[in-house]
CSV table of C-alpha atoms in Angstrom, one decimal:
chain,number,residue,atom,x,y,z
A,1,MET,CA,130.2,101.5,78.1
A,2,ASP,CA,133.6,102.0,79.8
A,3,VAL,CA,135.6,98.9,80.6
A,4,ARG,CA,138.6,99.2,82.9
A,5,LEU,CA,140.9,96.8,84.6
A,6,VAL,CA,141.9,98.0,88.1
A,7,ARG,CA,145.2,96.7,89.3
A,8,PRO,CA,147.5,97.8,92.2
A,9,GLY,CA,149.0,101.1,90.9
A,10,ALA,CA,147.5,100.7,87.4
A,11,LEU,CA,144.3,101.4,85.6
A,12,THR,CA,143.9,100.4,82.0
A,13,THR,CA,141.0,100.9,79.5
A,14,HIS,CA,139.7,98.0,77.4
A,15,THR,CA,136.9,97.2,75.0
A,16,PRO,CA,133.7,95.2,75.8
A,17,GLU,CA,135.0,92.3,73.6
A,18,GLU,CA,137.9,91.8,76.1
A,19,LEU,CA,135.6,91.2,79.0
A,20,PRO,CA,135.9,87.4,79.1
A,21,ALA,CA,139.6,87.6,79.1
A,22,LEU,CA,139.7,90.3,81.7
A,23,LEU,CA,137.4,88.4,84.0
A,24,ALA,CA,139.7,85.4,83.8
A,25,ARG,CA,142.7,87.4,85.1
A,26,GLU,CA,143.7,87.3,88.7
A,27,ASP,CA,145.9,90.4,88.9
A,28,GLY,CA,143.1,92.8,89.4
A,29,PHE,CA,139.3,93.3,89.0
A,30,VAL,CA,137.1,94.7,86.3
A,31,TRP,CA,135.1,97.9,86.5
A,32,VAL,CA,132.4,98.5,83.9
A,33,ASP,CA,130.6,101.8,83.9
A,34,VAL,CA,127.4,102.0,81.8
A,35,ALA,CA,126.0,105.4,81.1
A,36,THR,CA,122.7,104.0,79.7
A,37,CYS,CA,121.6,100.4,79.8
A,38,ASP,CA,120.2,100.0,76.3
A,39,GLU,CA,119.7,96.7,74.5
A,40,ASP,CA,123.3,96.5,73.3
A,41,ALA,CA,124.6,97.1,76.8
A,42,ALA,CA,122.2,94.6,78.3
A,43,HIS,CA,123.3,92.0,75.7
A,44,VAL,CA,127.0,92.5,76.7
A,45,LEU,CA,126.3,92.3,80.4
A,46,ARG,CA,124.1,89.2,80.0
A,47,ASP,CA,126.7,87.4,77.9
A,48,ALA,CA,129.8,88.4,79.8
A,49,PHE,CA,128.5,88.2,83.4
A,50,GLY,CA,125.4,86.1,83.1
A,51,PHE,CA,123.3,88.6,85.0
A,52,HIS,CA,119.7,87.7,85.7
A,53,PRO,CA,117.1,89.1,83.2
A,54,LEU,CA,115.1,90.8,86.0
A,55,ALA,CA,118.2,92.6,87.2
A,56,LEU,CA,119.0,93.8,83.7
A,57,ARG,CA,115.4,94.9,83.3
A,58,ASP,CA,115.7,96.9,86.6
A,59,ALA,CA,118.9,98.5,85.3
A,60,ALA,CA,117.2,99.6,82.2
A,61,VAL,CA,114.2,101.3,83.7
A,62,ARG,CA,113.6,104.0,86.4
A,63,ASN,CA,113.2,102.6,89.9
A,64,ARG,CA,111.4,104.8,92.4
A,65,VAL,CA,112.8,103.0,95.5
A,66,PRO,CA,116.2,101.4,96.3
A,67,LYS,CA,116.5,97.7,96.0
A,68,ILE,CA,118.9,94.8,96.8
A,69,HIS,CA,118.9,91.4,95.3
A,70,PRO,CA,121.5,88.9,96.4
A,71,TYR,CA,122.6,86.3,93.8
A,72,PRO,CA,124.9,83.3,94.3
A,73,ASP,CA,128.0,85.1,92.9
A,74,HIS,CA,127.1,88.8,93.2
A,75,VAL,CA,124.8,91.5,94.8
A,76,PHE,CA,122.6,93.8,92.8
A,77,VAL,CA,121.9,97.2,94.5
A,78,ILE,CA,119.9,100.2,93.4
A,79,LEU,CA,120.5,103.6,95.1
A,80,HIS,CA,119.5,107.2,94.6
A,81,ALA,CA,121.4,110.4,94.8
A,82,PRO,CA,119.7,113.9,95.0
A,83,HIS,CA,119.9,116.7,92.5
A,84,PHE,CA,118.1,120.0,92.9
A,85,GLY,CA,116.2,121.1,89.8
A,86,ALA,CA,114.1,124.1,88.9
A,87,ARG,CA,111.7,125.5,91.6
A,88,GLY,CA,113.2,123.4,94.4
A,89,HIS,CA,112.3,120.0,92.8
A,90,VAL,CA,114.6,117.2,93.9
A,91,HIS,CA,115.4,114.7,91.1
A,92,TYR,CA,116.3,111.1,92.0
A,93,ILE,CA,119.5,110.2,90.3
A,94,GLU,CA,119.6,106.4,90.1
A,95,LEU,CA,122.8,104.3,90.4
A,96,ASP,CA,122.7,100.5,89.9
A,97,GLN,CA,125.5,98.3,91.0
A,98,PHE,CA,126.4,94.7,90.3
A,99,ILE,CA,129.0,93.9,92.9
A,100,GLY,CA,130.9,90.6,92.4
A,101,PRO,CA,134.1,89.1,93.9
A,102,ARG,CA,136.2,90.4,91.0
A,103,TYR,CA,134.1,93.0,89.2
A,104,LEU,CA,132.0,96.0,89.7
A,105,VAL,CA,129.4,97.0,87.1
A,106,THR,CA,127.9,100.5,87.7
A,107,VAL,CA,124.8,101.4,85.6
A,108,HIS,CA,123.3,104.9,85.6
A,109,GLY,CA,119.6,104.6,85.4
A,110,PRO,CA,117.3,106.7,83.2
A,111,VAL,CA,116.7,110.2,84.6
A,112,ASN,CA,114.3,113.1,84.0
A,113,PRO,CA,115.1,114.9,80.7
A,114,ALA,CA,115.4,118.1,82.7
A,115,VAL,CA,118.5,116.7,84.4
A,116,PRO,CA,121.8,117.7,82.7
A,117,PRO,CA,123.4,114.6,81.1
A,118,ASP,CA,126.6,114.9,83.2
A,119,VAL,CA,124.9,114.8,86.6
A,120,PRO,CA,124.3,111.0,86.8
A,121,LEU,CA,128.0,110.4,86.1
A,122,ARG,CA,129.5,112.7,88.6
A,123,GLN,CA,130.1,110.3,91.5
A,124,THR,CA,131.7,107.6,89.3
A,125,ARG,CA,133.8,110.2,87.4
A,126,ASP,CA,135.0,111.8,90.7
A,127,VAL,CA,136.2,108.4,91.9
A,128,LEU,CA,137.8,107.7,88.5
A,129,ARG,CA,139.8,110.9,88.7
A,130,ARG,CA,141.0,110.0,92.2
A,131,ILE,CA,142.2,106.6,90.9
A,132,GLU,CA,143.9,108.2,87.8
A,133,SER,CA,145.6,110.7,90.0
A,134,GLY,CA,147.0,108.1,92.3
A,135,ARG,CA,145.0,109.4,95.4
A,136,PHE,CA,142.9,106.2,95.6
A,137,ALA,CA,143.9,102.6,94.9
A,138,PRO,CA,141.0,100.3,95.5
A,139,ALA,CA,142.0,96.7,96.2
A,140,SER,CA,138.7,95.1,95.5
A,141,ALA,CA,135.3,95.7,93.8
A,142,PHE,CA,133.7,96.2,97.2
A,143,GLU,CA,136.2,98.9,98.1
A,144,LEU,CA,135.5,100.7,94.8
A,145,SER,CA,131.8,100.4,95.4
A,146,TYR,CA,132.3,101.8,98.9
A,147,ALA,CA,134.1,104.9,97.5
A,148,ILE,CA,131.3,105.5,95.0
A,149,VAL,CA,128.5,105.1,97.6
A,150,SER,CA,130.5,107.3,100.1
A,151,ALA,CA,130.5,110.0,97.4
A,152,ILE,CA,126.7,109.7,97.2
A,153,THR,CA,126.4,110.1,101.0
A,154,ARG,CA,128.7,113.2,100.9
A,155,LEU,CA,126.4,114.7,98.2
A,156,GLN,CA,123.4,114.1,100.4
A,157,GLU,CA,125.2,115.8,103.3
A,158,THR,CA,126.0,118.7,101.0
A,159,MET,CA,122.3,119.0,100.0
A,160,VAL,CA,121.3,119.0,103.6
A,161,GLU,CA,123.9,121.8,104.3
A,162,ASP,CA,122.5,123.8,101.3
A,163,VAL,CA,118.9,123.5,102.5
A,164,THR,CA,120.0,124.3,106.1
A,165,ALA,CA,121.5,127.6,104.8
A,166,GLU,CA,118.2,128.4,103.2
A,167,VAL,CA,116.3,127.5,106.4
A,168,TRP,CA,118.4,129.9,108.4
A,169,ARG,CA,117.7,132.7,105.8
A,170,LEU,CA,114.0,132.0,106.1
A,171,GLU,CA,114.1,132.0,109.9
A,172,GLN,CA,115.9,135.4,109.8
A,173,ARG,CA,113.1,136.8,107.6
A,174,VAL,CA,110.4,135.4,110.0
A,175,THR,CA,112.0,136.8,113.2
A,176,ALA,CA,112.7,140.2,111.5
A,177,GLY,CA,109.2,140.3,110.0
A,178,HIS,CA,110.5,140.8,106.5
A,179,LEU,CA,108.3,138.2,104.9
A,180,GLY,CA,107.6,140.0,101.6
A,181,ASN,CA,104.9,138.2,99.5
A,182,PRO,CA,103.3,135.7,101.8
A,183,GLU,CA,102.5,133.2,99.0
A,184,GLN,CA,106.1,133.3,97.8
A,185,PHE,CA,107.4,133.0,101.3
A,186,LEU,CA,105.2,129.9,101.9
A,187,GLU,CA,106.5,128.5,98.6
A,188,GLU,CA,110.1,128.8,99.8
A,189,LEU,CA,109.3,127.2,103.2
A,190,PHE,CA,107.7,124.2,101.6
A,191,GLN,CA,110.5,123.9,99.0
A,192,ALA,CA,113.0,123.7,101.8
A,193,ARG,CA,110.9,121.1,103.6
A,194,HIS,CA,110.5,119.1,100.4
A,195,GLY,CA,114.3,119.1,99.9
A,196,LEU,CA,115.0,117.9,103.4
A,197,LEU,CA,112.3,115.2,103.2
A,198,ALA,CA,113.6,113.9,99.9
A,199,VAL,CA,117.2,113.6,101.1
A,200,ARG,CA,116.1,112.1,104.4
A,201,THR,CA,114.1,109.5,102.5
A,202,MET,CA,117.1,108.6,100.2
A,203,ALA,CA,119.4,108.2,103.2
A,204,ALA,CA,116.9,106.2,105.2
A,205,LEU,CA,116.2,103.8,102.4
A,206,GLY,CA,119.9,103.6,101.4
A,207,GLY,CA,120.7,102.7,105.0
A,208,ALA,CA,118.1,100.0,105.1
A,209,ILE,CA,119.5,98.5,101.9
A,210,TYR,CA,123.0,98.3,103.2
A,211,GLY,CA,121.7,97.1,106.6
A,212,ARG,CA,120.2,94.2,104.6
A,213,MET,CA,123.5,93.7,102.8
A,214,ALA,CA,125.3,93.4,106.2
A,215,THR,CA,123.2,90.4,107.0
A,216,LEU,CA,124.0,88.5,103.8
A,217,PRO,CA,126.1,85.3,103.9
A,218,ARG,CA,129.8,85.5,103.3
A,219,ALA,CA,129.4,84.2,99.8
A,220,ALA,CA,127.7,87.5,98.8
A,221,VAL,CA,129.7,89.8,101.0
A,222,PRO,CA,133.3,88.7,101.8
A,223,PRO,CA,134.6,89.1,105.4
A,224,ASP,CA,137.1,91.8,104.4
A,225,ALA,CA,134.2,93.9,103.0
A,226,GLN,CA,131.9,93.7,106.0
A,227,HIS,CA,133.4,96.7,107.7
A,228,LEU,CA,132.9,98.7,104.5
A,229,VAL,CA,129.2,97.8,104.4
A,230,THR,CA,128.8,98.7,108.1
A,231,ASP,CA,130.5,102.1,107.6
A,232,VAL,CA,128.1,102.8,104.7
A,233,VAL,CA,125.2,102.1,107.0
A,234,ASP,CA,126.6,104.6,109.5
A,235,GLN,CA,127.0,107.2,106.8
A,236,PHE,CA,123.4,106.9,105.6
A,237,GLY,CA,122.3,106.9,109.3
A,238,ARG,CA,124.2,110.1,109.9
A,239,VAL,CA,122.7,111.9,106.9
A,240,ARG,CA,119.2,110.7,108.0
A,241,SER,CA,119.7,112.0,111.5
A,242,VAL,CA,121.0,115.4,110.4
A,243,ALA,CA,118.1,115.8,107.9
A,244,ASP,CA,115.6,114.8,110.6
A,245,GLY,CA,117.1,117.4,112.9
A,246,GLU,CA,117.0,120.2,110.3
A,247,ARG,CA,113.5,119.2,109.3
A,248,GLU,CA,112.3,119.6,112.9
A,249,TYR,CA,114.1,122.9,113.0
A,250,LEU,CA,112.3,124.0,109.8
A,251,GLN,CA,109.0,122.8,111.3
A,252,GLY,CA,109.7,125.2,114.2
A,253,VAL,CA,110.2,128.0,111.8
A,254,ILE,CA,107.0,127.2,110.0
A,255,GLU,CA,105.0,127.0,113.3
A,256,PHE,CA,106.6,130.3,114.4
A,257,TYR,CA,105.5,131.9,111.1
A,258,LYS,CA,102.0,130.5,111.5
A,259,ALA,CA,101.8,131.7,115.0
A,260,ARG,CA,102.9,135.2,114.0
A,261,THR,CA,100.5,135.3,111.1
A,262,ASP,CA,97.6,134.1,113.3
A,263,THR,CA,98.5,136.7,115.9
A,264,LYS,CA,98.4,139.4,113.2
A,265,MET,CA,95.1,138.2,112.0
A,266,THR,CA,93.7,138.1,115.5
A,267,ILE,CA,94.8,141.7,116.1
A,268,ALA,CA,93.3,142.8,112.8
A,269,ALA,CA,90.0,141.0,113.7
A,270,GLU,CA,90.0,142.7,117.1
A,271,ARG,CA,90.6,146.1,115.6
A,272,LEU,CA,87.8,145.5,113.1
A,273,ALA,CA,85.5,144.5,115.9
A,274,VAL,CA,86.3,147.7,117.8
A,275,ILE,CA,85.7,149.8,114.6
A,276,ALA,CA,82.4,148.0,114.2
A,277,ALA,CA,81.5,148.7,117.8
A,278,ILE,CA,82.4,152.3,117.5
A,279,THR,CA,80.5,152.9,114.3
A,280,LEU,CA,77.4,150.9,115.5
A,281,PRO,CA,75.9,153.8,117.5
A,282,ILE,CA,76.5,156.2,114.7
A,283,THR,CA,74.8,153.8,112.3
A,284,ALA,CA,71.8,153.5,114.7
A,285,VAL,CA,71.4,157.2,115.1
A,286,SER,CA,71.8,157.9,111.4
A,287,SER,CA,69.3,155.2,110.6
A,288,VAL,CA,66.7,156.8,112.8
A,289,TYR,CA,67.3,160.4,111.9
A,290,GLY,CA,68.4,159.9,108.3
A,291,MET,CA,65.0,160.3,106.8
A,292,ASN,CA,64.0,163.2,109.1
A,293,LEU,CA,67.1,165.4,108.7
A,294,ILE,CA,67.4,165.6,105.0
A,295,VAL,CA,69.8,168.4,104.1
A,296,SER,CA,67.8,170.9,102.2
A,297,ASP,CA,66.4,174.4,102.5
A,298,HIS,CA,64.1,173.2,105.2
A,299,THR,CA,66.8,171.6,107.3
A,300,GLN,CA,66.9,172.6,111.0
A,301,VAL,CA,70.6,173.4,111.3
A,302,ASN,CA,70.5,173.4,115.1
A,303,HIS,CA,68.9,170.0,115.1
A,304,LEU,CA,71.4,168.6,112.6
A,305,VAL,CA,74.4,170.0,114.5
A,306,ALA,CA,73.1,168.4,117.7
A,307,VAL,CA,72.8,165.0,116.1
A,308,LEU,CA,76.2,165.2,114.5
A,309,LEU,CA,77.7,166.3,117.8
A,310,LEU,CA,76.0,163.4,119.6
A,311,MET,CA,77.5,161.0,117.1
A,312,ALA,CA,81.0,162.4,117.6
A,313,VAL,CA,80.7,162.2,121.4
A,314,MET,CA,79.4,158.6,121.3
A,315,SER,CA,82.3,157.6,119.0
A,316,ALA,CA,84.9,159.4,121.1
A,317,THR,CA,83.5,157.9,124.3
A,318,LEU,CA,83.6,154.3,122.9
A,319,LEU,CA,87.1,154.8,121.4
A,320,GLY,CA,88.4,156.1,124.7
A,321,TRP,CA,86.9,153.1,126.5
A,322,ALA,CA,88.5,150.7,124.0
A,323,LYS,CA,91.9,152.2,124.6
A,324,ARG,CA,91.6,151.9,128.3
A,325,GLN,CA,90.8,148.3,127.9
A,326,GLY,CA,93.8,147.8,125.7
A,327,TRP,CA,91.8,146.8,122.7
A,328,TRP,CA,93.2,149.6,120.5
């Protein structure tokens, strides 16, 4: 648990035991960043801030969907950021926030063990580096929360950009006919679709959460933070729109691939049908004469040659007719 006091032009680090005194100060606001909400962390948050037990429970477990719970003196928000794992799987990286008038508590929810331990902390650490370098000086807890959430939307945009680059590569393979292994190619198509759908879902739900926050009374969201909440809604909406557009584009690539595959299969079926039609007379003749023209010392060579010549003429005639019809 990292405890910091954010003041104009200054950022100081403190211990959890100093929280009561820090919350009583009026020259800044408190930022508490919790890597894992275990029992000790939950105890500190409950005693120092008086957070609701249900909110602390949500902060300690994995939540599949975003949430928002307004309380008389703060707002509890759950969001997700994307992370690409092995074989195109998209991990949901949870970030919980307790946003109060003079404090921000960020809690990094439990993640899949396959996710590197530094991934959930990237957005808060990026913002922390900006504060430490003097490039960002948040004046309120809502402004700091806005910066962290904006980092999440930028990550979502980056993920859409990465998937789009993969979609373009797949489209080039489809149009050029360089598909390689069909099963592997289909796997790549559906992985790209899964990535776009996952990011789109995160953005859509995040926008809905902040849209709900924009309607909360002033006691929960102060007037000077309303424009920040509105801007976050716009950011999530932009990511959702871009992801929707790229998903439709990818669907067009998939449909083109299916049409091309269906066309190839239709052509193959037509050619097989022509082959069957050409060989059918040969099969009929050989079925009739097969038992009567056994090749042996008693074979009538002239008769055998005549039958074979008849088969060749019939096959050539049918093949020529199929070519004139455009079937071959």
